[in-house]
Tab-separated table of C-alpha atoms in Angstrom:
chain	number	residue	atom	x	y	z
A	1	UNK	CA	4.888	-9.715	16.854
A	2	UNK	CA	5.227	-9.266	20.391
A	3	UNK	CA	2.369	-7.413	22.554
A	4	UNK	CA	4.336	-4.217	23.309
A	5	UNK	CA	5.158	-3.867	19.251
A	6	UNK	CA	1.550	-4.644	18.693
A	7	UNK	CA	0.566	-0.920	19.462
A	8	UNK	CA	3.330	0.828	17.624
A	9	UNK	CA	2.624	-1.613	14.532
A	10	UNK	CA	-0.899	-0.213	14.284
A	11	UNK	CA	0.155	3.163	15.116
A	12	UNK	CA	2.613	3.114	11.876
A	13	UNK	CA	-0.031	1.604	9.428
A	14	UNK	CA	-2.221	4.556	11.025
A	15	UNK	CA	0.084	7.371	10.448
A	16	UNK	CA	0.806	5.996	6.984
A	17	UNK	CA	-2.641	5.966	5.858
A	18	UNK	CA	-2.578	9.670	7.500
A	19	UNK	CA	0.595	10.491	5.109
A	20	UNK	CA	-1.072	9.138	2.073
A	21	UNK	CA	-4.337	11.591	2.313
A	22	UNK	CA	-1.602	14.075	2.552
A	23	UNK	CA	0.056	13.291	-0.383
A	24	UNK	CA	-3.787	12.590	-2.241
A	25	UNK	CA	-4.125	16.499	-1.899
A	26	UNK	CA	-1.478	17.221	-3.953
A	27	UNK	CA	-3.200	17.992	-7.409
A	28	UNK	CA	0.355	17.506	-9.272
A	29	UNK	CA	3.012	14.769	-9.610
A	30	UNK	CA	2.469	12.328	-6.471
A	31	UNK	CA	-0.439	9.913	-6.543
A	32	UNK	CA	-2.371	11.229	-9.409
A	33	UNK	CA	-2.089	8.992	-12.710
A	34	UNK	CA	0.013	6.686	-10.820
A	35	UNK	CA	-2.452	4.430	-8.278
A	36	UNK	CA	-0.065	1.578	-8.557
A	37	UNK	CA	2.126	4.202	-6.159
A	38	UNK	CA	-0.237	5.003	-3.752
A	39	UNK	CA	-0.697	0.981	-3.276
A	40	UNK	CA	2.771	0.307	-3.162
A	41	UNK	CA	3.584	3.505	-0.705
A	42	UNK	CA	0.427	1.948	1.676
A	43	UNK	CA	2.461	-1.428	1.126
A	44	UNK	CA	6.233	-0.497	2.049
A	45	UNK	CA	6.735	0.038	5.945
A	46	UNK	CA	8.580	2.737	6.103
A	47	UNK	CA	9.505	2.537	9.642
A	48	UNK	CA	11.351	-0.624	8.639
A	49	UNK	CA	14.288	1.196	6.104
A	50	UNK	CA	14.645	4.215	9.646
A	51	UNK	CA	17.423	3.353	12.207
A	52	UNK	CA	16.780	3.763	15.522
A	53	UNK	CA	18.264	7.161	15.660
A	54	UNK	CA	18.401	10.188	13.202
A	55	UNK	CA	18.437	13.273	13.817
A	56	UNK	CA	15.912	15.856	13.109
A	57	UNK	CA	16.478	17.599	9.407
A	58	UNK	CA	15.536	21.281	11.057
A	59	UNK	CA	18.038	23.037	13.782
A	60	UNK	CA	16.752	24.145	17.242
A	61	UNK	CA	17.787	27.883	18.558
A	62	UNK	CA	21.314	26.752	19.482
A	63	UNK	CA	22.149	25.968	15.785
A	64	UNK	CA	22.282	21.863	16.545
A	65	UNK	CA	20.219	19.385	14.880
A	66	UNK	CA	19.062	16.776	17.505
A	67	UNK	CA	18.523	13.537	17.396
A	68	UNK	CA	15.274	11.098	17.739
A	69	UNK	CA	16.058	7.895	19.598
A	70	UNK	CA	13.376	5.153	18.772
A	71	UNK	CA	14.122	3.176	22.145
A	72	UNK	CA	13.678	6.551	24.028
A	73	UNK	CA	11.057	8.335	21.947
A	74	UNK	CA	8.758	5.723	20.022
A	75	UNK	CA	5.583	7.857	19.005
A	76	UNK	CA	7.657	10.809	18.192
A	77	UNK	CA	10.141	8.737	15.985
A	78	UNK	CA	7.495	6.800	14.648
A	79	UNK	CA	5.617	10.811	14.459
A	80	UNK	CA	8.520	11.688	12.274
A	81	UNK	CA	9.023	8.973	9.738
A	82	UNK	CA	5.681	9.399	8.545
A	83	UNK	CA	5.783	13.348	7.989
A	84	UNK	CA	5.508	14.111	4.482
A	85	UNK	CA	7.803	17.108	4.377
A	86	UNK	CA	10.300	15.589	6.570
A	87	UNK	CA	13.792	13.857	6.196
A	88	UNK	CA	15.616	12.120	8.767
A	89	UNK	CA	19.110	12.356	8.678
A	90	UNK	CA	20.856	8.773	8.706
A	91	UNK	CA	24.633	10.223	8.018
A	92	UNK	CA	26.503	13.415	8.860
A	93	UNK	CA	29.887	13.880	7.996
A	94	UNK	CA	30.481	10.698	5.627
A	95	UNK	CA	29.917	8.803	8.861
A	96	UNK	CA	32.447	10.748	10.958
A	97	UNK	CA	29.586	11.933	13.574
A	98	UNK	CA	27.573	9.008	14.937
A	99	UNK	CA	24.214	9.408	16.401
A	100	UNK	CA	25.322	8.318	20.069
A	101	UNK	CA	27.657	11.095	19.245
A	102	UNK	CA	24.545	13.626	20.212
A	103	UNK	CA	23.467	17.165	18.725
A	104	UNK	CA	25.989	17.816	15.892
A	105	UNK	CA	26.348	21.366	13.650
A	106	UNK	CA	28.229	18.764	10.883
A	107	UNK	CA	27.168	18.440	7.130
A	108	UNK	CA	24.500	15.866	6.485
A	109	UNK	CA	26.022	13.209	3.669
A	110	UNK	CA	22.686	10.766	3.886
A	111	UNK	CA	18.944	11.102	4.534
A	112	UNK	CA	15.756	9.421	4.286
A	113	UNK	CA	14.321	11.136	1.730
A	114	UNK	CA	10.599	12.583	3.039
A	115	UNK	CA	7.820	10.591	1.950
A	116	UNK	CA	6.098	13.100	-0.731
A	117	UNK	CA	9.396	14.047	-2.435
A	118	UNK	CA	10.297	9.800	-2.977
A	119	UNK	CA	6.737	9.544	-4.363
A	120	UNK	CA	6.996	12.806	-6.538
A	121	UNK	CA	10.037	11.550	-7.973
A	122	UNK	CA	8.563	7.962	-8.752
A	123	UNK	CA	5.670	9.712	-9.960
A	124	UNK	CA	8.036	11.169	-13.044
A	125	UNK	CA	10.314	8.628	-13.125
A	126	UNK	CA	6.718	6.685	-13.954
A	127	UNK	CA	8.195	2.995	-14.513
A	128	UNK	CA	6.670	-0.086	-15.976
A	129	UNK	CA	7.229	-3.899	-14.718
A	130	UNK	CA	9.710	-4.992	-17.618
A	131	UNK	CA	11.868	-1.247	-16.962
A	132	UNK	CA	15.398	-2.436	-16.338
A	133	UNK	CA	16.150	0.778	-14.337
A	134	UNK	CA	19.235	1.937	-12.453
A	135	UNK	CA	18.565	4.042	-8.663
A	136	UNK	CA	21.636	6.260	-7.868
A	137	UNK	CA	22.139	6.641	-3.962
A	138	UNK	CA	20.524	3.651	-2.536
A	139	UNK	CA	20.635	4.892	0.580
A	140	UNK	CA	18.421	3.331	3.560
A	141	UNK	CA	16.704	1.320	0.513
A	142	UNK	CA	12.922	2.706	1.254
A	143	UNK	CA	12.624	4.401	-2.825
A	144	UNK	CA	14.367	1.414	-3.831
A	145	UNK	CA	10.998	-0.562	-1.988
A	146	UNK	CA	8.815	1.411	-3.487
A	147	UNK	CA	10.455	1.531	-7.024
A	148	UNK	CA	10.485	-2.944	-6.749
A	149	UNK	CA	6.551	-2.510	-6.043
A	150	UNK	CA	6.202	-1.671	-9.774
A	151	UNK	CA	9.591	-2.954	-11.338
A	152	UNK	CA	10.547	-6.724	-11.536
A	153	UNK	CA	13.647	-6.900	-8.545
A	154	UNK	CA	16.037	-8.552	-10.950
A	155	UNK	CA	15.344	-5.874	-13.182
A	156	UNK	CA	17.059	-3.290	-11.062
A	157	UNK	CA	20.318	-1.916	-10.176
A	158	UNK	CA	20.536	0.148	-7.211
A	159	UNK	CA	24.224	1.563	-6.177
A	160	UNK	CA	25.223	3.174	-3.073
A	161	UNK	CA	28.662	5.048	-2.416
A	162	UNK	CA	28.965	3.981	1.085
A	163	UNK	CA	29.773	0.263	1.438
A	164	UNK	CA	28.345	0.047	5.300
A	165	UNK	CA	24.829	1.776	3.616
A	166	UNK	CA	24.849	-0.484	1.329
A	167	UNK	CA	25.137	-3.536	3.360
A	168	UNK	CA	22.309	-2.302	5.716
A	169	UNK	CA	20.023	-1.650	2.506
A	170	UNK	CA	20.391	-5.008	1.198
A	171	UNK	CA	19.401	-6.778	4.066
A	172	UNK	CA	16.634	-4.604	4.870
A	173	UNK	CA	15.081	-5.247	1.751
A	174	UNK	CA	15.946	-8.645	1.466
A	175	UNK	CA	13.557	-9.388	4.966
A	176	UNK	CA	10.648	-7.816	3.403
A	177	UNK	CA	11.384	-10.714	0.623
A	178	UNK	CA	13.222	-7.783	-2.323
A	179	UNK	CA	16.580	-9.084	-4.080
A	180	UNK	CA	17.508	-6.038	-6.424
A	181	UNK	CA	20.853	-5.597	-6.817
A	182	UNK	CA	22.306	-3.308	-4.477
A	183	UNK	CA	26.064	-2.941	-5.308
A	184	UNK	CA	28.563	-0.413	-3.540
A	185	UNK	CA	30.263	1.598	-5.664
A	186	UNK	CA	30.146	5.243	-7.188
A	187	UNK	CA	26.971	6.059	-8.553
A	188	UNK	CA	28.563	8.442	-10.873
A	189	UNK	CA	29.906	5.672	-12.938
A	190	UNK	CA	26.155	3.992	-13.242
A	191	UNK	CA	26.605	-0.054	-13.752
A	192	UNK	CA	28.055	-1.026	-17.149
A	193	UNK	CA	27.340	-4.693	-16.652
A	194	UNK	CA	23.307	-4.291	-16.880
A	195	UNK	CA	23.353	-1.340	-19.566
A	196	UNK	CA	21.585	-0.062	-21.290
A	197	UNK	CA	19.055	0.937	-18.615
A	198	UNK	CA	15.097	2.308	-19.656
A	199	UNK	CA	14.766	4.237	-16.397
A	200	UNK	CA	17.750	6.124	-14.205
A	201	UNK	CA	17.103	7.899	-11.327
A	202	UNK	CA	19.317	9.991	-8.548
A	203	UNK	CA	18.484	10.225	-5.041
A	204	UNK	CA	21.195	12.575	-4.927
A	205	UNK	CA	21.826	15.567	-6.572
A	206	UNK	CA	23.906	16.644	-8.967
A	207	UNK	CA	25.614	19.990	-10.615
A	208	UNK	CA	25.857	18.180	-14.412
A	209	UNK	CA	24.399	14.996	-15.655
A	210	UNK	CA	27.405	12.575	-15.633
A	211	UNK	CA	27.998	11.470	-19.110
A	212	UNK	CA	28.055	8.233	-17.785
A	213	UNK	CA	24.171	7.652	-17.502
A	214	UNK	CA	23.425	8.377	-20.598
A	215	UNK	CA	26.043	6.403	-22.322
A	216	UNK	CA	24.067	3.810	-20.136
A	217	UNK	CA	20.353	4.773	-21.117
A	218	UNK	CA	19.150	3.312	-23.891
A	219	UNK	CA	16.963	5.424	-26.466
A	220	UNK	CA	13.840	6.791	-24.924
A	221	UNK	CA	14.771	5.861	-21.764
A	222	UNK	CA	13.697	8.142	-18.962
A	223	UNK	CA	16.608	9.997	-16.164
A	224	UNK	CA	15.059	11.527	-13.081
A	225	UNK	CA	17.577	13.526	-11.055
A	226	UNK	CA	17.621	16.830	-8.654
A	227	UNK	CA	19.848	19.424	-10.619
A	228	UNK	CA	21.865	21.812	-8.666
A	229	UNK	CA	20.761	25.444	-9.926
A	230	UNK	CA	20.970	29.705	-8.893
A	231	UNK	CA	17.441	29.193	-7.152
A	232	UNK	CA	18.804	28.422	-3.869
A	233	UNK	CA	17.314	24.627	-4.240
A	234	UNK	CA	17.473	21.860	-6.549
A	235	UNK	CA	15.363	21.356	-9.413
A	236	UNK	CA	13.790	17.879	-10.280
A	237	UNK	CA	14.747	17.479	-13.555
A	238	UNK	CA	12.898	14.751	-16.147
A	239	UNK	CA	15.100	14.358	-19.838
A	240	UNK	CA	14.468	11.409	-22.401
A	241	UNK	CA	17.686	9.782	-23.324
A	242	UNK	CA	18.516	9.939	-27.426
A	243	UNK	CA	20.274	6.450	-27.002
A	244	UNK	CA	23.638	8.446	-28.199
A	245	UNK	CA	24.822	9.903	-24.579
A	246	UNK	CA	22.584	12.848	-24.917
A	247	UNK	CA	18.660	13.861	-24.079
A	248	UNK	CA	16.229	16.575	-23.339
A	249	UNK	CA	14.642	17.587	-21.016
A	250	UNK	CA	12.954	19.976	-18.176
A	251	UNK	CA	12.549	21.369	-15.117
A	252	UNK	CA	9.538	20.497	-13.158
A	253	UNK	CA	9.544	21.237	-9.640
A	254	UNK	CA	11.856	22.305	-6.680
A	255	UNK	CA	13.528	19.761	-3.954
A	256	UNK	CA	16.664	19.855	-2.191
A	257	UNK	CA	19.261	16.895	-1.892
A	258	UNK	CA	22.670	16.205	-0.914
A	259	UNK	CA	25.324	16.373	-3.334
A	260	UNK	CA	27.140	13.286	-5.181
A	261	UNK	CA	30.586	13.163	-3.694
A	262	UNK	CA	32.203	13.872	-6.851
A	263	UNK	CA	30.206	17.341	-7.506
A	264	UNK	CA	30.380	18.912	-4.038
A	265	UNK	CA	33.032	21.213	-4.956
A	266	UNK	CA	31.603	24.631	-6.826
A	267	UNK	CA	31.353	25.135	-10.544
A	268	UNK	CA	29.995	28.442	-12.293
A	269	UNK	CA	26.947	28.249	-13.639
A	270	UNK	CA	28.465	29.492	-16.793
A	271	UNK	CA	30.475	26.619	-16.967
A	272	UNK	CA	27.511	24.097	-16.023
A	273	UNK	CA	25.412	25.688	-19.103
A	274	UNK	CA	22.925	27.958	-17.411
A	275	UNK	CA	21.851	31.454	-18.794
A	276	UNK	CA	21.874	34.817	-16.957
A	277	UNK	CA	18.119	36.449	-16.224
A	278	UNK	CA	17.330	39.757	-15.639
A	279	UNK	CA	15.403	39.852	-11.853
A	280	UNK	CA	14.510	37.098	-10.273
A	281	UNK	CA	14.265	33.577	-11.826
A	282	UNK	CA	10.481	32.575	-12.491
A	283	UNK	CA	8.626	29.957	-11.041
A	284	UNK	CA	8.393	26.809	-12.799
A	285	UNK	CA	4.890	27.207	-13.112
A	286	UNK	CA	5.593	30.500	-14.848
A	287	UNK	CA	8.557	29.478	-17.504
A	288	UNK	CA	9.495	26.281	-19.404
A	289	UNK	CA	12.609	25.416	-17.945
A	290	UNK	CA	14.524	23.214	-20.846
A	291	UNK	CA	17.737	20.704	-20.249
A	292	UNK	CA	20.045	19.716	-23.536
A	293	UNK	CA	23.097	17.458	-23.259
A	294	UNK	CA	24.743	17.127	-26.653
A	295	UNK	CA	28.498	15.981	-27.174
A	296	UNK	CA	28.983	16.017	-23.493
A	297	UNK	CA	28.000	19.659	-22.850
A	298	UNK	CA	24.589	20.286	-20.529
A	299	UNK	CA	22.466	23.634	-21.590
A	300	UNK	CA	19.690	25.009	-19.802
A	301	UNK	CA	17.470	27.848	-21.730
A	302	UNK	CA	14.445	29.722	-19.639
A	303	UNK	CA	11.852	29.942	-21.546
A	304	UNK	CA	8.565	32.511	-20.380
A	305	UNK	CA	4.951	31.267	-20.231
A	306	UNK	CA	2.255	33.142	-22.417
């Protein structure tokens, strides 16, 4: 460590204690039940899975989304890896747009997750040491950190659509000393080869549950994913495998996420296996929100509170 990084170093291990009391607030998911994820989310430099420029996840007045330039900028990049609400945008346009490229109106394709929804999702993913578990969407690597804080690195299978992410993942987590397997392929297809998997989770979401996880998962094994739905967001969903390519599952909480390539296009809800409501769809803290896949067909049934 050099004396100019010297300053920035201590100002990241500040703002990431700062981010954690954040995140201790929360009186769901997150931290609580789980202190092996608050150490391991003190323990994983964050700053160290960002490139040096993203740009910023919210649009100023002309409609653009900017971007932060760590060279330029170092407190505010630094500012925004560690806010918990915020992603920064590593890809737009399946790599068509390039940062150097400037302020772009494009489609993002790949993000740093923000800090508190990567620990909520942990939190219900909730994996043990001897968990051989399979991450969809590796991405810039920083869940996949966190995830090898709890689960043995040889035990898990992280795989990444884009070959040049993938690449930049695996070396960044092999310098902080991490050797999962990071292959680059289509995450929609899972990994055969280390099958059948106790914990699967998506960094990316999805409209259905590909058949091919839980032909993967073995019986009682736990799939986190963010489920396209009519709310206008994605909705975490949690569902225990049956060990026969089905499970069951709920709802628990809102996020938003970029699509798997293979389910960008739109599908009816009808088709994907949700009911109609009458007025507005209830909060999840209001209804029981329940996910069935049997034979290869997804159902969701709504049902009220009290």
């Amino acid at each position: 460590m050099t004396e100019t990084d010297a300053p920035q170093t201590a100002l990241a291990v500040e703002l990431r204690t700062q981010c954690a009391a954040e995140l201790d607030a929360r009186t769901v998911g997150h931290f609580n039940g789980r202190p092996w994820l608050r150490e391991a989310f003190l323990s994983v430099p964050r700053e160290h899975f960002v490139p040096d420029q993203v740009w910023w996840p919210h649009q100023r007045d002309d409609g653009l989304h900017y971007v932060i330039d760590r060279h330029e900028r170092p407190r505010a990049w630094l500012k925004a890896v560690y806010r918990p609400r915020a992603s920064l945008i590593t890809q737009v346009a399946d790599g068509a747009v390039r940062p150097e490229d400037g302020p772009t109106a494009e489609p993002f394709t790949s993000a740093v997750s923000c800090s508190a929804v990567v620990v909520d999702m942990l939190h219900y993913l909730d994996p043990g040491p001897d968990d051989i578990t399979l991450e969809i969407g590796t991405g810039s690597g920083y869940s996949t950190a966190l995830l090898a804080q709890r689960v043995r690195p040889e035990n898990i299978v992280s795989v990444e659509i884009d070959e040049q992410l993938a690449v930049r993942a695996r070396q960044a987590l092999a310098s902080l000393g991490l050797f999962p397997t990071v292959v680059a392929g289509d995450g929609e297809l899972g990994h055969p080869a280390r099958a059948p998997y106790t914990r699967i989770i998506s960094t990316a979401a999805v409209r259905e549950i590909p058949q091919t996880w839980l032909d993967q998962a073995a019986l009682g094994a736990v799939l986190v994913a963010p489920l396209y739905g009519p709310f206008g967001h994605d909705a975490l969903l949690r569902l225990t495998a049956d060990g026969r390519g089905g499970g069951e599952g709920r709802l628990v909480t809102g996020v938003a996420f970029m699509k798997v390539r293979g389910q960008r296009a739109d599908r009816s809800f009808e088709e994907l296996g949700w009911p109609t409501v009458d007025g507005p769809w209830p909060a999840y803290a209001d209804a029981d929100y329940r996910v069935t896949v049997r034979g290869g067909q997804q159902a969701i049934q709504v049902f009220s509170e009290g």
